Every structure is written in C-alpha cells, then in structure tokens.
C-alpha cells in the first residue's frame, strides 16, 4: 500500500493531504520512459560498437569460410589453367604436328565472350567485382576445355587412321631372306631378257625356288588373283587403301582368293615362273595413286640396316631383268 503524504498549510494552520495530479503523473511517466529508452538505445549502440552478437559472429565465420573457399577455388583454377596450357602446348607442337594437322590458333583457345553482358545478374553486390571476375575466368577455362576436348577427339580419329595407314603400307619384303637365291633385278632401266633392249622395269625381281612362300607386305583386300594381265602370269593384287596397291607376279599357285582380307605377313601364294618369265622368281610392284613407285623404299618393316644396304646395292645394278 502506497504511503499517504501530507504537507503543512500555514494559512489554515493544519496538515493537508498531498494529492498528485494525473497530468503531472503522466508527464513524469513519459519522461521516465523516454529517459529509459534513450539509455537503452545508448547501451545497445555501445554494445554493437564494441561487442559482437552471436549472429554477427556466425556471419563473420561464414564470410571467412567463403574467403577461404574462394582462395582454394582460385588456386584450383590456376592449377587447371597450367595443366590445360601444358596439354594445349603438346597438342599443338607434338600431336597435331605428328598427325599433320593444323595447330589451333591461340586466339581461338583463349577467346572470351563478347556481345551482351553475361554477368549483369551478378552486379550490385558487395563482392560483385570478385564474383564477376571469377565467373569470367571459369567460363573461359570451360571453353578452353571444350576446345581441347574436340581437338583430342580429332587427334584420336587421326591416330586411328594413322594406325590403319601404318598397318596398310606395304612395308615388308614379300619373300623371306632365308628363301632368296638372290635379288635379281631392281626398279629402273634394265635389259629385257627376251629382246635385250633397254626398257623400264617397274618392280623388283626376287629369285627363289619354285614353291617358295610369298607373303602380303601390308594389310588389305585381295582385288585380283588371276592370270588375265599380259606378261604377269598368275598374279595377285592387294588394295591396301590410302592409294596403295601391291602386285605379286609369275606365281606358281595362289593361297588366297579375290575379295579376301589379308594381314601383313599372311601367306598369299608361291613363287613360280608363269607368264612372261625366264626363270622362277617373284616380280613385285607397288602402286601409289595408280602410279608405280620404287618398292625399295618400303622394306623398313622386315630388314635390318645391313640387309637393306645390301638389297639397295643389288637393286641399283643395271643388270638383266627376269621378265
């Protein structure tokens, strides 16, 4: 119960009860609450300036973590760029050179994105510049990866074709050295065994006993196995693809048939002396794009350096051919 207060009235020489007016009470309460509010705001302001709230601490930790993650991402992008640059260098200076493909221009590899502003939705934030630069860098990196991926796809196709080409080129001697009597005549101007006139000899003659095995000099498809060509007698023609065709003439008999696919080193026939031939031997020719070329340049797959040098010496002699 609140205490009742009195005051002494000198006029009436008596004590009178003090009665507080409502208006004054309201003003007093209003002043008190305003003062309390100002004091509270002051304390809150000071607390915000010098003390962190749990929410602020959580946001600060989150920001620090984001900065750390950005640094890690930036480092990873730098490493990826370095690796990609190394791959691009090998691609241009090794792979594409080996497979005879034009290098990819540097401007094409590192081209940016022109035209409209692709990053407009990332602007207007506290770290917009940082975000936009990172996004640009990432986009360029992704584009470089796409360019390099397509290039490697192209190299894979070229490698497959190169592998087929290497297997198809007639690269071995069609008669084994162990079975040879001698290399009778090479490519070039030779004396005809029947007319004794000098004429062009379009292949190489390998002297060997009748029945000596004859091998396919490269992968391909047998396109002829007959005796319908003038002078060749029983002969075989193999289409190796890429413009290469090999011919094996004066055979005793066949070991393959037309349209049969063969691999390098497969037994295809046997040495004979059919057609326009003076003695048992194999007449061997190579065509490139329907033109005869010197077979001496295609024996890297079966001869040693010494054997090749000896073969080259015999092939260069202007002796008499056997057909």
mmCIF file of N, CA, C and O in Angstrom, residues 176-266:
data_model
loop_
_atom_site.group_PDB
_atom_site.id
_atom_site.type_symbol
_atom_site.label_atom_id
_atom_site.label_comp_id
_atom_site.label_asym_id
_atom_site.label_seq_id
_atom_site.Cartn_x
_atom_site.Cartn_y
_atom_site.Cartn_z
ATOM 1 N N UNK A 176 60.880 -64.096 -97.875
ATOM 2 C CA UNK A 176 61.815 -64.114 -96.756
ATOM 3 C C UNK A 176 63.251 -64.221 -97.245
ATOM 4 O O UNK A 176 63.542 -64.916 -98.235
ATOM 5 N N UNK A 177 64.170 -63.547 -96.555
ATOM 6 C CA UNK A 177 65.580 -63.586 -96.936
ATOM 7 C C UNK A 177 66.139 -65.008 -96.937
ATOM 8 O O UNK A 177 67.001 -65.348 -97.750
ATOM 9 N N UNK A 178 65.637 -65.844 -96.022
ATOM 10 C CA UNK A 178 66.130 -67.218 -95.925
ATOM 11 C C UNK A 178 65.799 -68.025 -97.183
ATOM 12 O O UNK A 178 66.484 -69.002 -97.507
ATOM 13 N N UNK A 179 64.718 -67.613 -97.882
ATOM 14 C CA UNK A 179 64.284 -68.346 -99.074
ATOM 15 C C UNK A 179 64.835 -67.785 -100.372
ATOM 16 O O UNK A 179 64.651 -68.371 -101.444
ATOM 17 N N UNK A 180 65.519 -66.641 -100.302
ATOM 18 C CA UNK A 180 66.005 -65.987 -101.518
ATOM 19 C C UNK A 180 67.268 -66.645 -102.045
ATOM 20 O O UNK A 180 68.186 -66.971 -101.285
ATOM 21 N N UNK A 181 67.320 -66.831 -103.379
ATOM 22 C CA UNK A 181 68.569 -67.196 -104.026
ATOM 23 C C UNK A 181 69.395 -65.933 -104.235
ATOM 24 O O UNK A 181 70.571 -65.865 -103.901
ATOM 25 N N UNK A 182 68.714 -64.889 -104.719
ATOM 26 C CA UNK A 182 69.333 -63.570 -104.873
ATOM 27 C C UNK A 182 68.266 -62.556 -105.266
ATOM 28 O O UNK A 182 67.162 -62.928 -105.643
ATOM 29 N N UNK A 183 68.632 -61.284 -105.165
ATOM 30 C CA UNK A 183 67.769 -60.216 -105.653
ATOM 31 C C UNK A 183 68.214 -59.950 -107.083
ATOM 32 O O UNK A 183 69.273 -59.384 -107.337
ATOM 33 N N UNK A 184 67.420 -60.428 -108.053
ATOM 34 C CA UNK A 184 67.880 -60.466 -109.443
ATOM 35 C C UNK A 184 67.895 -59.102 -110.112
ATOM 36 O O UNK A 184 68.830 -58.780 -110.847
ATOM 37 N N UNK A 185 66.869 -58.308 -109.888
ATOM 38 C CA UNK A 185 66.802 -57.033 -110.600
ATOM 39 C C UNK A 185 65.954 -56.044 -109.819
ATOM 40 O O UNK A 185 64.989 -56.422 -109.145
ATOM 41 N N UNK A 186 66.325 -54.772 -109.926
ATOM 42 C CA UNK A 186 65.597 -53.730 -109.216
ATOM 43 C C UNK A 186 64.767 -52.857 -110.133
ATOM 44 O O UNK A 186 64.626 -53.117 -111.329
ATOM 45 N N UNK A 187 64.241 -51.781 -109.537
ATOM 46 C CA UNK A 187 63.377 -50.822 -110.235
ATOM 47 C C UNK A 187 64.254 -49.880 -111.058
ATOM 48 O O UNK A 187 65.234 -49.327 -110.575
ATOM 49 N N UNK A 188 63.910 -49.703 -112.335
ATOM 50 C CA UNK A 188 64.667 -48.776 -113.174
ATOM 51 C C UNK A 188 64.884 -49.333 -114.576
ATOM 52 O O UNK A 188 64.272 -50.324 -114.976
ATOM 53 N N UNK A 189 65.765 -48.701 -115.338
ATOM 54 C CA UNK A 189 66.060 -49.132 -116.698
ATOM 55 C C UNK A 189 66.889 -50.414 -116.651
ATOM 56 O O UNK A 189 67.955 -50.458 -116.035
ATOM 57 N N UNK A 190 66.370 -51.463 -117.320
ATOM 58 C CA UNK A 190 67.041 -52.758 -117.312
ATOM 59 C C UNK A 190 67.008 -53.360 -118.716
ATOM 60 O O UNK A 190 66.207 -52.966 -119.574
ATOM 61 N N UNK A 191 67.837 -54.373 -118.903
ATOM 62 C CA UNK A 191 67.885 -55.077 -120.184
ATOM 63 C C UNK A 191 66.804 -56.144 -120.223
ATOM 64 O O UNK A 191 66.701 -56.973 -119.304
ATOM 65 N N UNK A 192 65.981 -56.125 -121.257
ATOM 66 C CA UNK A 192 64.911 -57.101 -121.400
ATOM 67 C C UNK A 192 65.511 -58.480 -121.700
ATOM 68 O O UNK A 192 66.366 -58.609 -122.596
ATOM 69 N N UNK A 193 65.095 -59.540 -120.981
ATOM 70 C CA UNK A 193 65.701 -60.862 -121.182
ATOM 71 C C UNK A 193 65.374 -61.485 -122.538
ATOM 72 O O UNK A 193 66.087 -62.386 -122.989
ATOM 73 N N UNK A 194 64.326 -61.016 -123.205
ATOM 74 C CA UNK A 194 63.911 -61.610 -124.476
ATOM 75 C C UNK A 194 64.390 -60.780 -125.678
ATOM 76 O O UNK A 194 64.878 -61.319 -126.670
ATOM 77 N N UNK A 195 64.232 -59.448 -125.584
ATOM 78 C CA UNK A 195 64.609 -58.591 -126.716
ATOM 79 C C UNK A 195 65.994 -57.979 -126.545
ATOM 80 O O UNK A 195 66.555 -57.433 -127.509
ATOM 81 N N UNK A 196 66.541 -58.035 -125.315
ATOM 82 C CA UNK A 196 67.844 -57.452 -124.971
ATOM 83 C C UNK A 196 67.852 -55.923 -125.063
ATOM 84 O O UNK A 196 68.906 -55.295 -124.911
ATOM 85 N N UNK A 197 66.692 -55.315 -125.312
ATOM 86 C CA UNK A 197 66.614 -53.843 -125.380
ATOM 87 C C UNK A 197 66.446 -53.280 -123.974
ATOM 88 O O UNK A 197 65.872 -53.913 -123.080
ATOM 89 N N UNK A 198 66.962 -52.050 -123.814
ATOM 90 C CA UNK A 198 66.785 -51.401 -122.506
ATOM 91 C C UNK A 198 65.360 -50.872 -122.393
ATOM 92 O O UNK A 198 64.872 -50.183 -123.272
ATOM 93 N N UNK A 199 64.720 -51.191 -121.299
ATOM 94 C CA UNK A 199 63.350 -50.727 -121.056
ATOM 95 C C UNK A 199 63.137 -50.558 -119.558
ATOM 96 O O UNK A 199 63.921 -51.053 -118.741
ATOM 97 N N UNK A 200 62.063 -49.887 -119.213
ATOM 98 C CA UNK A 200 61.772 -49.628 -117.810
ATOM 99 C C UNK A 200 61.266 -50.892 -117.129
ATOM 100 O O UNK A 200 60.333 -51.540 -117.597
ATOM 101 N N UNK A 201 61.937 -51.229 -116.030
ATOM 102 C CA UNK A 201 61.498 -52.362 -115.205
ATOM 103 C C UNK A 201 60.788 -51.772 -113.990
ATOM 104 O O UNK A 201 61.394 -51.126 -113.148
ATOM 105 N N UNK A 202 59.473 -51.996 -113.886
ATOM 106 C CA UNK A 202 58.632 -51.266 -112.932
ATOM 107 C C UNK A 202 58.580 -51.892 -111.535
ATOM 108 O O UNK A 202 57.858 -51.414 -110.682
ATOM 109 N N UNK A 203 59.307 -52.958 -111.304
ATOM 110 C CA UNK A 203 59.260 -53.581 -109.989
ATOM 111 C C UNK A 203 60.597 -54.139 -109.574
ATOM 112 O O UNK A 203 61.650 -53.681 -110.033
ATOM 113 N N UNK A 204 60.545 -55.134 -108.664
ATOM 114 C CA UNK A 204 61.756 -55.814 -108.213
ATOM 115 C C UNK A 204 61.575 -57.315 -108.421
ATOM 116 O O UNK A 204 60.489 -57.850 -108.175
ATOM 117 N N UNK A 205 62.650 -57.977 -108.852
ATOM 118 C CA UNK A 205 62.620 -59.423 -109.077
ATOM 119 C C UNK A 205 63.393 -60.133 -107.972
ATOM 120 O O UNK A 205 64.589 -59.839 -107.744
ATOM 121 N N UNK A 206 62.712 -61.035 -107.271
ATOM 122 C CA UNK A 206 63.341 -61.830 -106.221
ATOM 123 C C UNK A 206 63.463 -63.280 -106.716
ATOM 124 O O UNK A 206 62.462 -63.964 -106.918
ATOM 125 N N UNK A 207 64.692 -63.744 -106.930
ATOM 126 C CA UNK A 207 64.911 -65.108 -107.388
ATOM 127 C C UNK A 207 64.774 -66.071 -106.218
ATOM 128 O O UNK A 207 65.413 -65.892 -105.174
ATOM 129 N N UNK A 208 63.945 -67.090 -106.383
ATOM 130 C CA UNK A 208 63.728 -68.101 -105.347
ATOM 131 C C UNK A 208 63.208 -69.368 -106.007
ATOM 132 O O UNK A 208 62.632 -69.324 -107.106
ATOM 133 N N UNK A 209 63.400 -70.533 -105.386
ATOM 134 C CA UNK A 209 62.918 -71.781 -105.978
ATOM 135 C C UNK A 209 61.402 -71.796 -106.132
ATOM 136 O O UNK A 209 60.684 -71.120 -105.392
ATOM 137 N N UNK A 210 60.951 -72.544 -107.073
ATOM 138 C CA UNK A 210 59.505 -72.703 -107.278
ATOM 139 C C UNK A 210 58.877 -73.258 -105.992
ATOM 140 O O UNK A 210 59.382 -74.183 -105.382
ATOM 141 N N UNK A 211 57.747 -72.674 -105.598
ATOM 142 C CA UNK A 211 57.046 -73.094 -104.395
ATOM 143 C C UNK A 211 57.434 -72.322 -103.142
ATOM 144 O O UNK A 211 56.892 -72.561 -102.059
ATOM 145 N N UNK A 212 58.394 -71.383 -103.282
ATOM 146 C CA UNK A 212 58.783 -70.544 -102.133
ATOM 147 C C UNK A 212 57.595 -69.673 -101.703
ATOM 148 O O UNK A 212 56.933 -69.058 -102.543
ATOM 149 N N UNK A 213 57.299 -69.589 -100.378
ATOM 150 C CA UNK A 213 56.153 -68.789 -99.905
ATOM 151 C C UNK A 213 56.297 -67.304 -100.245
ATOM 152 O O UNK A 213 57.385 -66.736 -100.183
ATOM 153 N N UNK A 214 55.170 -66.716 -100.606
ATOM 154 C CA UNK A 214 55.087 -65.273 -100.856
ATOM 155 C C UNK A 214 54.114 -64.684 -99.834
ATOM 156 O O UNK A 214 53.018 -65.226 -99.637
ATOM 157 N N UNK A 215 54.518 -63.581 -99.195
ATOM 158 C CA UNK A 215 53.733 -63.010 -98.096
ATOM 159 C C UNK A 215 53.169 -61.638 -98.472
ATOM 160 O O UNK A 215 53.802 -60.870 -99.211
ATOM 161 N N UNK A 216 51.997 -61.329 -97.917
ATOM 162 C CA UNK A 216 51.405 -59.995 -98.093
ATOM 163 C C UNK A 216 52.284 -58.970 -97.387
ATOM 164 O O UNK A 216 52.662 -59.167 -96.229
ATOM 165 N N UNK A 217 52.604 -57.904 -98.072
ATOM 166 C CA UNK A 217 53.502 -56.900 -97.487
ATOM 167 C C UNK A 217 52.776 -55.869 -96.630
ATOM 168 O O UNK A 217 53.413 -55.038 -95.983
ATOM 169 N N UNK A 218 51.433 -55.908 -96.600
ATOM 170 C CA UNK A 218 50.668 -54.995 -95.748
ATOM 171 C C UNK A 218 49.225 -55.446 -95.663
ATOM 172 O O UNK A 218 48.781 -56.303 -96.441
ATOM 173 N N UNK A 219 48.483 -54.891 -94.696
ATOM 174 C CA UNK A 219 47.063 -55.224 -94.562
ATOM 175 C C UNK A 219 46.305 -54.740 -95.797
ATOM 176 O O UNK A 219 46.626 -53.696 -96.369
ATOM 177 N N UNK A 220 45.291 -55.486 -96.195
ATOM 178 C CA UNK A 220 44.490 -55.038 -97.328
ATOM 179 C C UNK A 220 43.489 -56.080 -97.789
ATOM 180 O O UNK A 220 43.198 -57.046 -97.067
ATOM 181 N N UNK A 221 43.000 -55.865 -98.985
ATOM 182 C CA UNK A 221 41.985 -56.744 -99.572
ATOM 183 C C UNK A 221 42.450 -57.198 -100.955
ATOM 184 O O UNK A 221 42.918 -56.393 -101.764
ATOM 185 N N UNK A 222 42.349 -58.509 -101.202
ATOM 186 C CA UNK A 222 42.753 -59.054 -102.495
ATOM 187 C C UNK A 222 41.738 -58.616 -103.554
ATOM 188 O O UNK A 222 40.557 -58.942 -103.448
ATOM 189 N N UNK A 223 42.193 -57.855 -104.542
ATOM 190 C CA UNK A 223 41.286 -57.369 -105.585
ATOM 191 C C UNK A 223 41.436 -58.168 -106.877
ATOM 192 O O UNK A 223 40.539 -58.151 -107.721
ATOM 193 N N UNK A 224 42.585 -58.861 -107.018
ATOM 194 C CA UNK A 224 42.768 -59.745 -108.174
ATOM 195 C C UNK A 224 43.618 -60.941 -107.760
ATOM 196 O O UNK A 224 44.592 -60.807 -107.021
ATOM 197 N N UNK A 225 43.245 -62.108 -108.293
ATOM 198 C CA UNK A 225 44.037 -63.330 -108.137
ATOM 199 C C UNK A 225 43.760 -64.147 -109.395
ATOM 200 O O UNK A 225 42.955 -65.076 -109.395
ATOM 201 N N UNK A 226 44.428 -63.766 -110.493
ATOM 202 C CA UNK A 226 44.139 -64.394 -111.793
ATOM 203 C C UNK A 226 45.365 -64.285 -112.695
ATOM 204 O O UNK A 226 46.421 -63.803 -112.287
ATOM 205 N N UNK A 227 45.206 -64.704 -113.942
ATOM 206 C CA UNK A 227 46.310 -64.651 -114.917
ATOM 207 C C UNK A 227 45.882 -63.906 -116.171
ATOM 208 O O UNK A 227 46.357 -64.186 -117.263
ATOM 209 N N UNK A 228 44.970 -62.935 -115.995
ATOM 210 C CA UNK A 228 44.407 -62.239 -117.148
ATOM 211 C C UNK A 228 45.206 -60.997 -117.561
ATOM 212 O O UNK A 228 44.874 -60.354 -118.531
ATOM 213 N N UNK A 229 46.240 -60.642 -116.820
ATOM 214 C CA UNK A 229 47.054 -59.474 -117.170
ATOM 215 C C UNK A 229 48.250 -59.920 -118.007
ATOM 216 O O UNK A 229 48.949 -60.878 -117.658
ATOM 217 N N UNK A 230 48.480 -59.248 -119.104
ATOM 218 C CA UNK A 230 49.542 -59.631 -120.046
ATOM 219 C C UNK A 230 50.917 -59.622 -119.384
ATOM 220 O O UNK A 230 51.319 -58.629 -118.775
ATOM 221 N N UNK A 231 51.620 -60.758 -119.517
ATOM 222 C CA UNK A 231 53.000 -60.853 -119.051
ATOM 223 C C UNK A 231 53.165 -61.259 -117.603
ATOM 224 O O UNK A 231 54.194 -61.806 -117.220
ATOM 225 N N UNK A 232 52.165 -60.978 -116.734
ATOM 226 C CA UNK A 232 52.315 -61.247 -115.300
ATOM 227 C C UNK A 232 52.069 -62.720 -114.940
ATOM 228 O O UNK A 232 52.478 -63.167 -113.879
ATOM 229 N N UNK A 233 51.411 -63.473 -115.823
ATOM 230 C CA UNK A 233 51.046 -64.844 -115.483
ATOM 231 C C UNK A 233 50.101 -64.845 -114.296
ATOM 232 O O UNK A 233 49.278 -63.935 -114.120
ATOM 233 N N UNK A 234 50.205 -65.868 -113.466
ATOM 234 C CA UNK A 234 49.382 -65.901 -112.251
ATOM 235 C C UNK A 234 49.886 -64.813 -111.289
ATOM 236 O O UNK A 234 51.068 -64.825 -110.906
ATOM 237 N N UNK A 235 48.999 -63.915 -110.963
ATOM 238 C CA UNK A 235 49.435 -62.824 -110.088
ATOM 239 C C UNK A 235 48.317 -62.416 -109.131
ATOM 240 O O UNK A 235 47.150 -62.740 -109.337
ATOM 241 N N UNK A 236 48.724 -61.710 -108.075
ATOM 242 C CA UNK A 236 47.800 -61.230 -107.034
ATOM 243 C C UNK A 236 47.986 -59.728 -106.888
ATOM 244 O O UNK A 236 49.122 -59.228 -106.908
ATOM 245 N N UNK A 237 46.864 -59.025 -106.726
ATOM 246 C CA UNK A 237 46.916 -57.595 -106.408
ATOM 247 C C UNK A 237 46.157 -57.367 -105.106
ATOM 248 O O UNK A 237 45.030 -57.838 -104.953
ATOM 249 N N UNK A 238 46.792 -56.640 -104.209
ATOM 250 C CA UNK A 238 46.180 -56.321 -102.908
ATOM 251 C C UNK A 238 45.998 -54.817 -102.805
ATOM 252 O O UNK A 238 46.958 -54.050 -102.967
ATOM 253 N N UNK A 239 44.763 -54.405 -102.546
ATOM 254 C CA UNK A 239 44.465 -52.991 -102.310
ATOM 255 C C UNK A 239 44.608 -52.730 -100.814
ATOM 256 O O UNK A 239 43.864 -53.266 -100.002
ATOM 257 N N UNK A 240 45.604 -51.889 -100.451
ATOM 258 C CA UNK A 240 45.878 -51.608 -99.038
ATOM 259 C C UNK A 240 45.138 -50.377 -98.525
ATOM 260 O O UNK A 240 45.217 -50.060 -97.335
ATOM 261 N N UNK A 241 44.422 -49.702 -99.415
ATOM 262 C CA UNK A 241 43.794 -48.446 -99.011
ATOM 263 C C UNK A 241 44.805 -47.313 -99.051
ATOM 264 O O UNK A 241 46.002 -47.515 -99.296
ATOM 265 N N UNK A 242 44.343 -46.099 -98.845
ATOM 266 C CA UNK A 242 45.184 -44.905 -98.829
ATOM 267 C C UNK A 242 45.945 -44.746 -100.146
ATOM 268 O O UNK A 242 46.997 -44.104 -100.197
ATOM 269 N N UNK A 243 45.428 -45.361 -101.238
ATOM 270 C CA UNK A 243 46.052 -45.229 -102.551
ATOM 271 C C UNK A 243 47.118 -46.260 -102.850
ATOM 272 O O UNK A 243 47.716 -46.239 -103.936
ATOM 273 N N UNK A 244 47.406 -47.192 -101.923
ATOM 274 C CA UNK A 244 48.469 -48.184 -102.112
ATOM 275 C C UNK A 244 47.908 -49.504 -102.644
ATOM 276 O O UNK A 244 46.908 -50.015 -102.146
ATOM 277 N N UNK A 245 48.582 -50.054 -103.657
ATOM 278 C CA UNK A 245 48.267 -51.383 -104.200
ATOM 279 C C UNK A 245 49.588 -52.103 -104.425
ATOM 280 O O UNK A 245 50.545 -51.515 -104.942
ATOM 281 N N UNK A 246 49.669 -53.370 -104.017
ATOM 282 C CA UNK A 246 50.870 -54.172 -104.268
ATOM 283 C C UNK A 246 50.521 -55.295 -105.240
ATOM 284 O O UNK A 246 49.397 -55.802 -105.253
ATOM 285 N N UNK A 247 51.519 -55.689 -106.067
ATOM 286 C CA UNK A 247 51.316 -56.710 -107.102
ATOM 287 C C UNK A 247 52.394 -57.789 -106.964
ATOM 288 O O UNK A 247 53.586 -57.477 -106.799
ATOM 289 N N UNK A 248 51.984 -59.044 -107.051
ATOM 290 C CA UNK A 248 52.872 -60.198 -106.905
ATOM 291 C C UNK A 248 52.669 -61.075 -108.155
ATOM 292 O O UNK A 248 51.607 -61.690 -108.321
ATOM 293 N N UNK A 249 53.690 -61.167 -109.027
ATOM 294 C CA UNK A 249 53.502 -61.805 -110.340
ATOM 295 C C UNK A 249 54.349 -63.066 -110.521
ATOM 296 O O UNK A 249 55.288 -63.319 -109.755
ATOM 297 N N UNK A 250 53.972 -63.827 -111.596
ATOM 298 C CA UNK A 250 54.644 -65.070 -112.009
ATOM 299 C C UNK A 250 54.509 -66.175 -110.951
ATOM 300 O O UNK A 250 55.440 -66.981 -110.774
ATOM 301 N N UNK A 251 53.386 -66.221 -110.240
ATOM 302 C CA UNK A 251 53.203 -67.195 -109.162
ATOM 303 C C UNK A 251 52.986 -68.613 -109.704
ATOM 304 O O UNK A 251 52.480 -68.821 -110.815
ATOM 305 N N UNK A 252 53.341 -69.552 -108.869
ATOM 306 C CA UNK A 252 53.096 -70.959 -109.166
ATOM 307 C C UNK A 252 51.639 -71.299 -108.850
ATOM 308 O O UNK A 252 50.941 -71.938 -109.647
ATOM 309 N N UNK A 253 51.158 -70.842 -107.669
ATOM 310 C CA UNK A 253 49.754 -71.025 -107.307
ATOM 311 C C UNK A 253 49.380 -70.014 -106.220
ATOM 312 O O UNK A 253 50.247 -69.382 -105.603
ATOM 313 N N UNK A 254 48.063 -69.915 -105.979
ATOM 314 C CA UNK A 254 47.528 -68.946 -105.012
ATOM 315 C C UNK A 254 47.245 -69.609 -103.662
ATOM 316 O O UNK A 254 47.021 -70.816 -103.586
ATOM 317 N N UNK A 255 47.246 -68.777 -102.640
ATOM 318 C CA UNK A 255 46.797 -69.235 -101.326
ATOM 319 C C UNK A 255 45.661 -68.349 -100.811
ATOM 320 O O UNK A 255 45.246 -68.461 -99.664
ATOM 321 N N UNK A 256 45.181 -67.433 -101.675
ATOM 322 C CA UNK A 256 44.079 -66.528 -101.324
ATOM 323 C C UNK A 256 43.129 -66.462 -102.512
ATOM 324 O O UNK A 256 43.440 -66.937 -103.608
ATOM 325 N N UNK A 257 42.000 -65.848 -102.285
ATOM 326 C CA UNK A 257 41.028 -65.657 -103.358
ATOM 327 C C UNK A 257 40.612 -64.189 -103.403
ATOM 328 O O UNK A 257 40.855 -63.430 -102.457
ATOM 329 N N UNK A 258 39.966 -63.811 -104.480
ATOM 330 C CA UNK A 258 39.526 -62.434 -104.664
ATOM 331 C C UNK A 258 38.569 -62.022 -103.535
ATOM 332 O O UNK A 258 37.749 -62.821 -103.083
ATOM 333 N N UNK A 259 38.691 -60.772 -103.098
ATOM 334 C CA UNK A 259 37.870 -60.150 -102.044
ATOM 335 C C UNK A 259 38.228 -60.634 -100.640
ATOM 336 O O UNK A 259 37.580 -60.238 -99.657
ATOM 337 N N UNK A 260 39.242 -61.481 -100.518
ATOM 338 C CA UNK A 260 39.668 -61.932 -99.196
ATOM 339 C C UNK A 260 40.504 -60.845 -98.521
ATOM 340 O O UNK A 260 41.342 -60.208 -99.153
ATOM 341 N N UNK A 261 40.273 -60.623 -97.233
ATOM 342 C CA UNK A 261 41.065 -59.658 -96.469
ATOM 343 C C UNK A 261 42.294 -60.354 -95.904
ATOM 344 O O UNK A 261 42.203 -61.491 -95.418
ATOM 345 N N UNK A 262 43.428 -59.675 -95.991
ATOM 346 C CA UNK A 262 44.684 -60.259 -95.515
ATOM 347 C C UNK A 262 45.389 -59.280 -94.583
ATOM 348 O O UNK A 262 45.147 -58.078 -94.619
ATOM 349 N N UNK A 263 46.277 -59.837 -93.759
ATOM 350 C CA UNK A 263 47.108 -59.051 -92.859
ATOM 351 C C UNK A 263 48.555 -59.125 -93.338
ATOM 352 O O UNK A 263 48.955 -60.056 -94.041
ATOM 353 N N UNK A 264 49.328 -58.136 -92.923
ATOM 354 C CA UNK A 264 50.743 -58.140 -93.269
ATOM 355 C C UNK A 264 51.389 -59.436 -92.764
ATOM 356 O O UNK A 264 51.242 -59.806 -91.603
ATOM 357 N N UNK A 265 52.124 -60.127 -93.657
ATOM 358 C CA UNK A 265 52.785 -61.371 -93.286
ATOM 359 C C UNK A 265 51.993 -62.621 -93.581
ATOM 360 O O UNK A 265 52.511 -63.730 -93.426
ATOM 361 N N UNK A 266 50.724 -62.472 -94.026
ATOM 362 C CA UNK A 266 49.921 -63.655 -94.387
ATOM 363 C C UNK A 266 50.476 -64.305 -95.652
ATOM 364 O O UNK A 266 50.912 -63.617 -96.590
#
